[in-house]
Amino acid sequence: MTSLIEQLSQIVGDAFVSEGLPAAMGAVQPSDRPDLAQFQCNGALAAAKAAKANPRAIAEKVVARLKANELFGKVEIAGPGFINLNLTDNAIAAWGSDLARDESLGAPETGKGKTAVIDFGGANVAKPMHVGHLRSSVIGDSLQRLFRANGWNVISDVHLGDWGLQMGQLISEIGRRGIAPLYFDVNFTGPYPEQSPVTMDDLEEIYPAASAACKADPERLEEARKATAELQAGRPGYRALWEHFFSVSKVGLEREWGSLGIHFDLWKGEASVNHLMTPMIDDLKSRHITEESDGALVIRVAQDGDKKEMPPLILVKSDGAVLYGSTDLATIVDRVQEQNPDLILYVVDLGQHLHFQQVFRAAEKAGLNGKALLEHVGFGTVNGPDGKRFRTRAGGTMKLYDLIEMAKSEADKRLSESGIGLNYEAEERADIARIVGIGAIKFADLVNYRTSDYIFDLERFTRFEGKTGPYLQYAAVRIQSILRRAEEAGYTVSAPVIRSPQERNLILQLLALHDAMVTAEERRAPNVLCDYAFTLAQTFSSFYSEHHILSESDVELRAARLGLCKLTLATLSKVLGLLGIEVPARM
Ligand code: ARG
């Protein structure tokens, strides 16, 4: 369905064309001054500039044509030549009725026929997830939902960190501890046991120990490097151990992401492109894309006009090991072969910006990216009250699991304070706390434009007032309950009508979902959806406080108002859904 704004732009554009001016000048937008008008068009100013003419004169001609169109209740020139537009209530209500019949609630089809790979999550095997991974997961999940809703074919890939030095560190530490000697026995020819010799808890203890040992002792580091190289070269026992690391980590990660309602289409990682590495490197060498530099194989990516130094991408180190950049490059080759996407988004913290610039430039230089546009969707940090990176009280990395638990218990506290669910069964009550707690952290993360840092403040995130997830969840639950009571009473629900400014504003806001979805996609910015949802809830709230709904005695009016409630609920739930936020059945 084309949006209201698109249709208005078409109409005003036609009026410009009739005056011999470009159609693009008829672009309509919501008014900057909603107190003066619903919509505005600034095209006469641009047209006048191009033609060195008087903008008001141009605006007058366009306005004269628009006045003949009965959709408009008011067409006026403001200031130097802005065109202010108001629609008639009949026109708005007719659009509202069309919207109520549209299953997609006006979703755009910007992605029709296009494929996007979204690389997010990015957790590392054997290491617990931290708040940085939370941001990647929450933003990436919202983008996958949004792109899908906009008609894209989306493939999400978790791209696990599973191939670097940390694997060699784990292997050599396990070797030293003598936990699983079979995997180190070069004479053993397999098959290896199906049962993993280590659990996720073991790995979480072994990895930090191994990493600390390597920091303290160069000999241990050398051992870990050697083990990494042997793993990458395919030593069977190491490969078998790696399989175990991967599987036990996957079970844990899947559970953690699952508890957040986040799912991936692909569980690939750095290791899954290992087989592409040698052919890719050979190809790059033969095409003279690579250069030797101090024994390493590199791709130079500096360009004229670079303001900052742009170091080359190191493909193979002097000791033969491949690096993070090499696996990212091979992953592009894999994605082009497997999905041939139009777009690859990397939802990864801003700290990795240079890395992605190097990778993207190298891929483009070598023509590895097919038709895909490569884009780093960066994000800022989550900070503690001191403004520094968020940590545990003891100063350690805050694990995602602990964070979710904290959010649930804070939500539970809030529910008690507000007297919500006091007499519910314990199970339902816990479920509401879970939905509210997770909704609170997701919304608080998404509401900021992604490149800004924010302070983690559960007390604020879980409030039922203000721009929070719980406020929106509560708003949705309230409408649910109105509709439930209407149903119990056997009331009819009809198409919305406009009898008051609040009803008019609410329908206009419902009609704006399409534009919010387009803008959020263009900017890769779920905060646009958060703003939209918040404005919608507020617009509904003023409608609700000014009108009788269930107690309205005029039966037709009651039905129309219930229709507006129904459309608002559908729209609010849809936007919350795009943010990955659930709505409890009751609160
Ligand atoms: N595993 C990485 C980390 O924890 C993030 C991976 C991001 N994705 C990518 N294709 N490099 O920092």
PDB file of N, CA and C in Angstrom, residues 235-314:
ATOM      1  N   ARG A 235      44.420 -30.560  12.283  1.00  0.00           N
ATOM      2  CA  ARG A 235      44.809 -31.689  13.154  1.00  0.00           C
ATOM      3  C   ARG A 235      43.547 -32.326  13.743  1.00  0.00           C
ATOM      4  N   PRO A 236      43.324 -33.633  13.481  1.00  0.00           N
ATOM      5  CA  PRO A 236      42.034 -34.256  13.794  1.00  0.00           C
ATOM      6  C   PRO A 236      41.605 -34.146  15.254  1.00  0.00           C
ATOM      7  N   GLY A 237      42.502 -34.388  16.201  1.00  0.00           N
ATOM      8  CA  GLY A 237      42.124 -34.336  17.614  1.00  0.00           C
ATOM      9  C   GLY A 237      41.691 -32.928  18.017  1.00  0.00           C
ATOM     10  N   TYR A 238      42.401 -31.939  17.498  1.00  0.00           N
ATOM     11  CA  TYR A 238      42.078 -30.553  17.827  1.00  0.00           C
ATOM     12  C   TYR A 238      40.742 -30.158  17.196  1.00  0.00           C
ATOM     13  N   ARG A 239      40.578 -30.630  15.979  1.00  0.00           N
ATOM     14  CA  ARG A 239      39.340 -30.336  15.260  1.00  0.00           C
ATOM     15  C   ARG A 239      38.145 -30.936  16.039  1.00  0.00           C
ATOM     16  N   ALA A 240      38.358 -32.159  16.558  1.00  0.00           N
ATOM     17  CA  ALA A 240      37.283 -32.828  17.309  1.00  0.00           C
ATOM     18  C   ALA A 240      36.982 -32.072  18.602  1.00  0.00           C
ATOM     19  N   LEU A 241      38.044 -31.599  19.258  1.00  0.00           N
ATOM     20  CA  LEU A 241      37.828 -30.802  20.473  1.00  0.00           C
ATOM     21  C   LEU A 241      37.053 -29.541  20.131  1.00  0.00           C
ATOM     22  N   TRP A 242      37.467 -28.923  19.021  1.00  0.00           N
ATOM     23  CA  TRP A 242      36.799 -27.691  18.579  1.00  0.00           C
ATOM     24  C   TRP A 242      35.298 -27.924  18.377  1.00  0.00           C
ATOM     25  N   GLU A 243      34.979 -29.068  17.756  1.00  0.00           N
ATOM     26  CA  GLU A 243      33.559 -29.394  17.529  1.00  0.00           C
ATOM     27  C   GLU A 243      32.804 -29.404  18.863  1.00  0.00           C
ATOM     28  N   HIS A 244      33.453 -29.954  19.878  1.00  0.00           N
ATOM     29  CA  HIS A 244      32.808 -29.974  21.195  1.00  0.00           C
ATOM     30  C   HIS A 244      32.634 -28.557  21.749  1.00  0.00           C
ATOM     31  N   PHE A 245      33.683 -27.755  21.628  1.00  0.00           N
ATOM     32  CA  PHE A 245      33.577 -26.365  22.123  1.00  0.00           C
ATOM     33  C   PHE A 245      32.383 -25.685  21.452  1.00  0.00           C
ATOM     34  N   PHE A 246      32.318 -25.890  20.143  1.00  0.00           N
ATOM     35  CA  PHE A 246      31.268 -25.220  19.370  1.00  0.00           C
ATOM     36  C   PHE A 246      29.889 -25.682  19.831  1.00  0.00           C
ATOM     37  N   SER A 247      29.719 -27.006  19.943  1.00  0.00           N
ATOM     38  CA  SER A 247      28.389 -27.515  20.293  1.00  0.00           C
ATOM     39  C   SER A 247      27.951 -27.098  21.691  1.00  0.00           C
ATOM     40  N   VAL A 248      28.859 -27.216  22.665  1.00  0.00           N
ATOM     41  CA  VAL A 248      28.398 -26.851  24.016  1.00  0.00           C
ATOM     42  C   VAL A 248      28.122 -25.353  24.100  1.00  0.00           C
ATOM     43  N   SER A 249      28.920 -24.551  23.400  1.00  0.00           N
ATOM     44  CA  SER A 249      28.672 -23.108  23.418  1.00  0.00           C
ATOM     45  C   SER A 249      27.356 -22.789  22.743  1.00  0.00           C
ATOM     46  N   LYS A 250      27.110 -23.484  21.641  1.00  0.00           N
ATOM     47  CA  LYS A 250      25.884 -23.200  20.885  1.00  0.00           C
ATOM     48  C   LYS A 250      24.651 -23.451  21.750  1.00  0.00           C
ATOM     49  N   VAL A 251      24.674 -24.562  22.488  1.00  0.00           N
ATOM     50  CA  VAL A 251      23.518 -24.858  23.351  1.00  0.00           C
ATOM     51  C   VAL A 251      23.288 -23.714  24.337  1.00  0.00           C
ATOM     52  N   GLY A 252      24.361 -23.262  24.964  1.00  0.00           N
ATOM     53  CA  GLY A 252      24.242 -22.183  25.946  1.00  0.00           C
ATOM     54  C   GLY A 252      23.792 -20.879  25.308  1.00  0.00           C
ATOM     55  N   LEU A 253      24.391 -20.548  24.178  1.00  0.00           N
ATOM     56  CA  LEU A 253      24.062 -19.277  23.520  1.00  0.00           C
ATOM     57  C   LEU A 253      22.630 -19.272  23.008  1.00  0.00           C
ATOM     58  N   GLU A 254      22.234 -20.407  22.455  1.00  0.00           N
ATOM     59  CA  GLU A 254      20.885 -20.496  21.907  1.00  0.00           C
ATOM     60  C   GLU A 254      19.855 -20.283  23.011  1.00  0.00           C
ATOM     61  N   ARG A 255      20.163 -20.832  24.182  1.00  0.00           N
ATOM     62  CA  ARG A 255      19.245 -20.692  25.300  1.00  0.00           C
ATOM     63  C   ARG A 255      19.160 -19.219  25.722  1.00  0.00           C
ATOM     64  N   GLU A 256      20.336 -18.579  25.766  1.00  0.00           N
ATOM     65  CA  GLU A 256      20.368 -17.188  26.208  1.00  0.00           C
ATOM     66  C   GLU A 256      19.645 -16.268  25.212  1.00  0.00           C
ATOM     67  N   TRP A 257      19.948 -16.439  23.928  1.00  0.00           N
ATOM     68  CA  TRP A 257      19.270 -15.629  22.924  1.00  0.00           C
ATOM     69  C   TRP A 257      17.791 -15.967  22.864  1.00  0.00           C
ATOM     70  N   GLY A 258      17.510 -17.272  23.024  1.00  0.00           N
ATOM     71  CA  GLY A 258      16.122 -17.702  22.992  1.00  0.00           C
ATOM     72  C   GLY A 258      15.319 -17.020  24.089  1.00  0.00           C
ATOM     73  N   SER A 259      15.933 -16.842  25.270  1.00  0.00           N
ATOM     74  CA  SER A 259      15.204 -16.208  26.377  1.00  0.00           C
ATOM     75  C   SER A 259      14.918 -14.748  26.045  1.00  0.00           C
ATOM     76  N   LEU A 260      15.662 -14.195  25.101  1.00  0.00           N
ATOM     77  CA  LEU A 260      15.406 -12.820  24.659  1.00  0.00           C
ATOM     78  C   LEU A 260      14.505 -12.788  23.422  1.00  0.00           C
ATOM     79  N   GLY A 261      14.087 -13.961  22.962  1.00  0.00           N
ATOM     80  CA  GLY A 261      13.243 -14.012  21.769  1.00  0.00           C
ATOM     81  C   GLY A 261      14.022 -13.716  20.494  1.00  0.00           C
ATOM     82  N   ILE A 262      15.310 -13.997  20.519  1.00  0.00           N
ATOM     83  CA  ILE A 262      16.146 -13.688  19.348  1.00  0.00           C
ATOM     84  C   ILE A 262      16.621 -14.983  18.685  1.00  0.00           C
ATOM     85  N   HIS A 263      16.384 -15.056  17.376  1.00  0.00           N
ATOM     86  CA  HIS A 263      16.751 -16.276  16.652  1.00  0.00           C
ATOM     87  C   HIS A 263      17.545 -15.933  15.399  1.00  0.00           C
ATOM     88  N   PHE A 264      18.405 -16.862  15.013  1.00  0.00           N
ATOM     89  CA  PHE A 264      19.251 -16.663  13.831  1.00  0.00           C
ATOM     90  C   PHE A 264      18.926 -17.720  12.788  1.00  0.00           C
ATOM     91  N   ASP A 265      19.017 -17.318  11.518  1.00  0.00           N
ATOM     92  CA  ASP A 265      18.822 -18.304  10.452  1.00  0.00           C
ATOM     93  C   ASP A 265      20.061 -19.171  10.313  1.00  0.00           C
ATOM     94  N   LEU A 266      21.220 -18.570  10.475  1.00  0.00           N
ATOM     95  CA  LEU A 266      22.457 -19.312  10.291  1.00  0.00           C
ATOM     96  C   LEU A 266      23.328 -19.225  11.530  1.00  0.00           C
ATOM     97  N   TRP A 267      23.884 -20.369  11.876  1.00  0.00           N
ATOM     98  CA  TRP A 267      24.854 -20.425  12.970  1.00  0.00           C
ATOM     99  C   TRP A 267      26.223 -20.659  12.379  1.00  0.00           C
ATOM    100  N   LYS A 268      26.638 -19.714  11.550  1.00  0.00           N
ATOM    101  CA  LYS A 268      27.972 -19.836  10.979  1.00  0.00           C
ATOM    102  C   LYS A 268      28.941 -19.049  11.834  1.00  0.00           C
ATOM    103  N   GLY A 269      30.200 -19.148  11.498  1.00  0.00           N
ATOM    104  CA  GLY A 269      31.187 -18.408  12.264  1.00  0.00           C
ATOM    105  C   GLY A 269      32.453 -18.285  11.457  1.00  0.00           C
ATOM    106  N   GLU A 270      33.490 -17.861  12.128  1.00  0.00           N
ATOM    107  CA  GLU A 270      34.758 -17.668  11.434  1.00  0.00           C
ATOM    108  C   GLU A 270      35.271 -18.993  10.874  1.00  0.00           C
ATOM    109  N   ALA A 271      35.051 -20.068  11.636  1.00  0.00           N
ATOM    110  CA  ALA A 271      35.587 -21.366  11.210  1.00  0.00           C
ATOM    111  C   ALA A 271      34.882 -21.902   9.975  1.00  0.00           C
ATOM    112  N   SER A 272      33.617 -21.534   9.798  1.00  0.00           N
ATOM    113  CA  SER A 272      32.868 -22.181   8.717  1.00  0.00           C
ATOM    114  C   SER A 272      33.335 -21.749   7.323  1.00  0.00           C
ATOM    115  N   VAL A 273      34.223 -20.774   7.256  1.00  0.00           N
ATOM    116  CA  VAL A 273      34.728 -20.397   5.933  1.00  0.00           C
ATOM    117  C   VAL A 273      36.181 -20.832   5.745  1.00  0.00           C
ATOM    118  N   ASN A 274      36.651 -21.676   6.656  1.00  0.00           N
ATOM    119  CA  ASN A 274      38.046 -22.089   6.577  1.00  0.00           C
ATOM    120  C   ASN A 274      38.400 -22.716   5.222  1.00  0.00           C
ATOM    121  N   HIS A 275      37.456 -23.508   4.710  1.00  0.00           N
ATOM    122  CA  HIS A 275      37.734 -24.193   3.439  1.00  0.00           C
ATOM    123  C   HIS A 275      37.844 -23.211   2.262  1.00  0.00           C
ATOM    124  N   LEU A 276      37.337 -22.004   2.445  1.00  0.00           N
ATOM    125  CA  LEU A 276      37.402 -21.036   1.340  1.00  0.00           C
ATOM    126  C   LEU A 276      38.690 -20.229   1.366  1.00  0.00           C
ATOM    127  N   MET A 277      39.404 -20.353   2.492  1.00  0.00           N
ATOM    128  CA  MET A 277      40.547 -19.477   2.715  1.00  0.00           C
ATOM    129  C   MET A 277      41.666 -19.661   1.686  1.00  0.00           C
ATOM    130  N   THR A 278      42.139 -20.899   1.525  1.00  0.00           N
ATOM    131  CA  THR A 278      43.267 -21.108   0.618  1.00  0.00           C
ATOM    132  C   THR A 278      42.913 -20.732  -0.828  1.00  0.00           C
ATOM    133  N   PRO A 279      41.773 -21.216  -1.347  1.00  0.00           N
ATOM    134  CA  PRO A 279      41.438 -20.787  -2.719  1.00  0.00           C
ATOM    135  C   PRO A 279      41.317 -19.269  -2.849  1.00  0.00           C
ATOM    136  N   MET A 280      40.768 -18.623  -1.836  1.00  0.00           N
ATOM    137  CA  MET A 280      40.624 -17.163  -1.924  1.00  0.00           C
ATOM    138  C   MET A 280      41.998 -16.501  -1.964  1.00  0.00           C
ATOM    139  N   ILE A 281      42.876 -16.946  -1.083  1.00  0.00           N
ATOM    140  CA  ILE A 281      44.209 -16.338  -1.026  1.00  0.00           C
ATOM    141  C   ILE A 281      44.963 -16.578  -2.335  1.00  0.00           C
ATOM    142  N   ASP A 282      44.860 -17.791  -2.861  1.00  0.00           N
ATOM    143  CA  ASP A 282      45.528 -18.088  -4.135  1.00  0.00           C
ATOM    144  C   ASP A 282      45.007 -17.179  -5.243  1.00  0.00           C
ATOM    145  N   ASP A 283      43.706 -17.024  -5.261  1.00  0.00           N
ATOM    146  CA  ASP A 283      43.087 -16.171  -6.275  1.00  0.00           C
ATOM    147  C   ASP A 283      43.576 -14.722  -6.139  1.00  0.00           C
ATOM    148  N   LEU A 284      43.597 -14.232  -4.912  1.00  0.00           N
ATOM    149  CA  LEU A 284      44.014 -12.842  -4.702  1.00  0.00           C
ATOM    150  C   LEU A 284      45.472 -12.645  -5.085  1.00  0.00           C
ATOM    151  N   LYS A 285      46.279 -13.664  -4.756  1.00  0.00           N
ATOM    152  CA  LYS A 285      47.701 -13.582  -5.107  1.00  0.00           C
ATOM    153  C   LYS A 285      47.861 -13.536  -6.621  1.00  0.00           C
ATOM    154  N   SER A 286      47.148 -14.440  -7.299  1.00  0.00           N
ATOM    155  CA  SER A 286      47.349 -14.537  -8.747  1.00  0.00           C
ATOM    156  C   SER A 286      46.869 -13.271  -9.448  1.00  0.00           C
ATOM    157  N   ARG A 287      45.938 -12.578  -8.833  1.00  0.00           N
ATOM    158  CA  ARG A 287      45.470 -11.329  -9.457  1.00  0.00           C
ATOM    159  C   ARG A 287      46.241 -10.105  -8.950  1.00  0.00           C
ATOM    160  N   HIS A 288      47.305 -10.375  -8.206  1.00  0.00           N
ATOM    161  CA  HIS A 288      48.184  -9.317  -7.668  1.00  0.00           C
ATOM    162  C   HIS A 288      47.435  -8.297  -6.817  1.00  0.00           C
ATOM    163  N   ILE A 289      46.427  -8.779  -6.100  1.00  0.00           N
ATOM    164  CA  ILE A 289      45.706  -7.902  -5.176  1.00  0.00           C
ATOM    165  C   ILE A 289      46.512  -7.803  -3.873  1.00  0.00           C
ATOM    166  N   THR A 290      47.254  -8.862  -3.579  1.00  0.00           N
ATOM    167  CA  THR A 290      48.012  -8.904  -2.319  1.00  0.00           C
ATOM    168  C   THR A 290      49.454  -8.450  -2.531  1.00  0.00           C
ATOM    169  N   GLU A 291      50.100  -8.140  -1.422  1.00  0.00           N
ATOM    170  CA  GLU A 291      51.529  -7.790  -1.443  1.00  0.00           C
ATOM    171  C   GLU A 291      52.186  -8.452  -0.249  1.00  0.00           C
ATOM    172  N   GLU A 292      53.499  -8.679  -0.374  1.00  0.00           N
ATOM    173  CA  GLU A 292      54.260  -9.188   0.772  1.00  0.00           C
ATOM    174  C   GLU A 292      54.711  -7.985   1.596  1.00  0.00           C
ATOM    175  N   SER A 293      54.629  -8.108   2.893  1.00  0.00           N
ATOM    176  CA  SER A 293      55.132  -7.031   3.735  1.00  0.00           C
ATOM    177  C   SER A 293      55.661  -7.631   5.022  1.00  0.00           C
ATOM    178  N   ASP A 294      56.974  -7.555   5.223  1.00  0.00           N
ATOM    179  CA  ASP A 294      57.633  -8.153   6.396  1.00  0.00           C
ATOM    180  C   ASP A 294      57.217  -9.602   6.605  1.00  0.00           C
ATOM    181  N   GLY A 295      57.173 -10.350   5.554  1.00  0.00           N
ATOM    182  CA  GLY A 295      56.845 -11.771   5.678  1.00  0.00           C
ATOM    183  C   GLY A 295      55.360 -12.051   5.733  1.00  0.00           C
ATOM    184  N   ALA A 296      54.539 -11.007   5.884  1.00  0.00           N
ATOM    185  CA  ALA A 296      53.080 -11.215   5.922  1.00  0.00           C
ATOM    186  C   ALA A 296      52.505 -10.938   4.539  1.00  0.00           C
ATOM    187  N   LEU A 297      51.314 -11.458   4.314  1.00  0.00           N
ATOM    188  CA  LEU A 297      50.616 -11.187   3.060  1.00  0.00           C
ATOM    189  C   LEU A 297      49.514 -10.169   3.365  1.00  0.00           C
ATOM    190  N   VAL A 298      49.565  -9.020   2.677  1.00  0.00           N
ATOM    191  CA  VAL A 298      48.611  -7.955   3.010  1.00  0.00           C
ATOM    192  C   VAL A 298      47.882  -7.451   1.762  1.00  0.00           C
ATOM    193  N   ILE A 299      46.772  -6.752   2.010  1.00  0.00           N
ATOM    194  CA  ILE A 299      46.089  -6.034   0.924  1.00  0.00           C
ATOM    195  C   ILE A 299      46.127  -4.560   1.294  1.00  0.00           C
ATOM    196  N   ARG A 300      46.700  -3.762   0.445  1.00  0.00           N
ATOM    197  CA  ARG A 300      46.732  -2.316   0.734  1.00  0.00           C
ATOM    198  C   ARG A 300      45.363  -1.712   0.438  1.00  0.00           C
ATOM    199  N   VAL A 301      44.879  -0.936   1.397  1.00  0.00           N
ATOM    200  CA  VAL A 301      43.531  -0.393   1.224  1.00  0.00           C
ATOM    201  C   VAL A 301      43.478   1.130   1.367  1.00  0.00           C
ATOM    202  N   ALA A 302      44.649   1.759   1.547  1.00  0.00           N
ATOM    203  CA  ALA A 302      44.658   3.227   1.670  1.00  0.00           C
ATOM    204  C   ALA A 302      44.212   3.828   0.340  1.00  0.00           C
ATOM    205  N   GLN A 303      43.520   4.949   0.417  1.00  0.00           N
ATOM    206  CA  GLN A 303      43.054   5.620  -0.801  1.00  0.00           C
ATOM    207  C   GLN A 303      43.440   7.086  -0.751  1.00  0.00           C
ATOM    208  N   ASP A 304      43.545   7.703  -1.914  1.00  0.00           N
ATOM    209  CA  ASP A 304      43.820   9.144  -1.955  1.00  0.00           C
ATOM    210  C   ASP A 304      42.706   9.841  -1.207  1.00  0.00           C
ATOM    211  N   GLY A 305      43.073  10.846  -0.466  1.00  0.00           N
ATOM    212  CA  GLY A 305      42.039  11.617   0.221  1.00  0.00           C
ATOM    213  C   GLY A 305      41.703  11.066   1.599  1.00  0.00           C
ATOM    214  N   ASP A 306      42.336   9.973   2.013  1.00  0.00           N
ATOM    215  CA  ASP A 306      42.099   9.467   3.375  1.00  0.00           C
ATOM    216  C   ASP A 306      42.579  10.506   4.374  1.00  0.00           C
ATOM    217  N   LYS A 307      41.746  10.796   5.340  1.00  0.00           N
ATOM    218  CA  LYS A 307      42.151  11.794   6.336  1.00  0.00           C
ATOM    219  C   LYS A 307      42.981  11.137   7.428  1.00  0.00           C
ATOM    220  N   LYS A 308      42.685   9.860   7.657  1.00  0.00           N
ATOM    221  CA  LYS A 308      43.436   9.135   8.689  1.00  0.00           C
ATOM    222  C   LYS A 308      44.254   8.039   8.023  1.00  0.00           C
ATOM    223  N   GLU A 309      45.264   7.585   8.739  1.00  0.00           N
ATOM    224  CA  GLU A 309      46.067   6.515   8.189  1.00  0.00           C
ATOM    225  C   GLU A 309      45.224   5.257   8.069  1.00  0.00           C
ATOM    226  N   MET A 310      45.331   4.608   6.942  1.00  0.00           N
ATOM    227  CA  MET A 310      44.548   3.392   6.734  1.00  0.00           C
ATOM    228  C   MET A 310      45.519   2.227   6.540  1.00  0.00           C
ATOM    229  N   PRO A 311      45.771   1.488   7.631  1.00  0.00           N
ATOM    230  CA  PRO A 311      46.744   0.388   7.522  1.00  0.00           C
ATOM    231  C   PRO A 311      46.235  -0.713   6.603  1.00  0.00           C
ATOM    232  N   PRO A 312      47.153  -1.461   5.991  1.00  0.00           N
ATOM    233  CA  PRO A 312      46.719  -2.544   5.103  1.00  0.00           C
ATOM    234  C   PRO A 312      46.015  -3.652   5.887  1.00  0.00           C
ATOM    235  N   LEU A 313      45.185  -4.414   5.202  1.00  0.00           N
ATOM    236  CA  LEU A 313      44.544  -5.565   5.828  1.00  0.00           C
ATOM    237  C   LEU A 313      45.527  -6.733   5.782  1.00  0.00           C
ATOM    238  N   ILE A 314      45.810  -7.306   6.953  1.00  0.00           N
ATOM    239  CA  ILE A 314      46.738  -8.443   6.982  1.00  0.00           C
ATOM    240  C   ILE A 314      45.952  -9.721   6.739  1.00  0.00           C
TER     241      ILE A 314
END
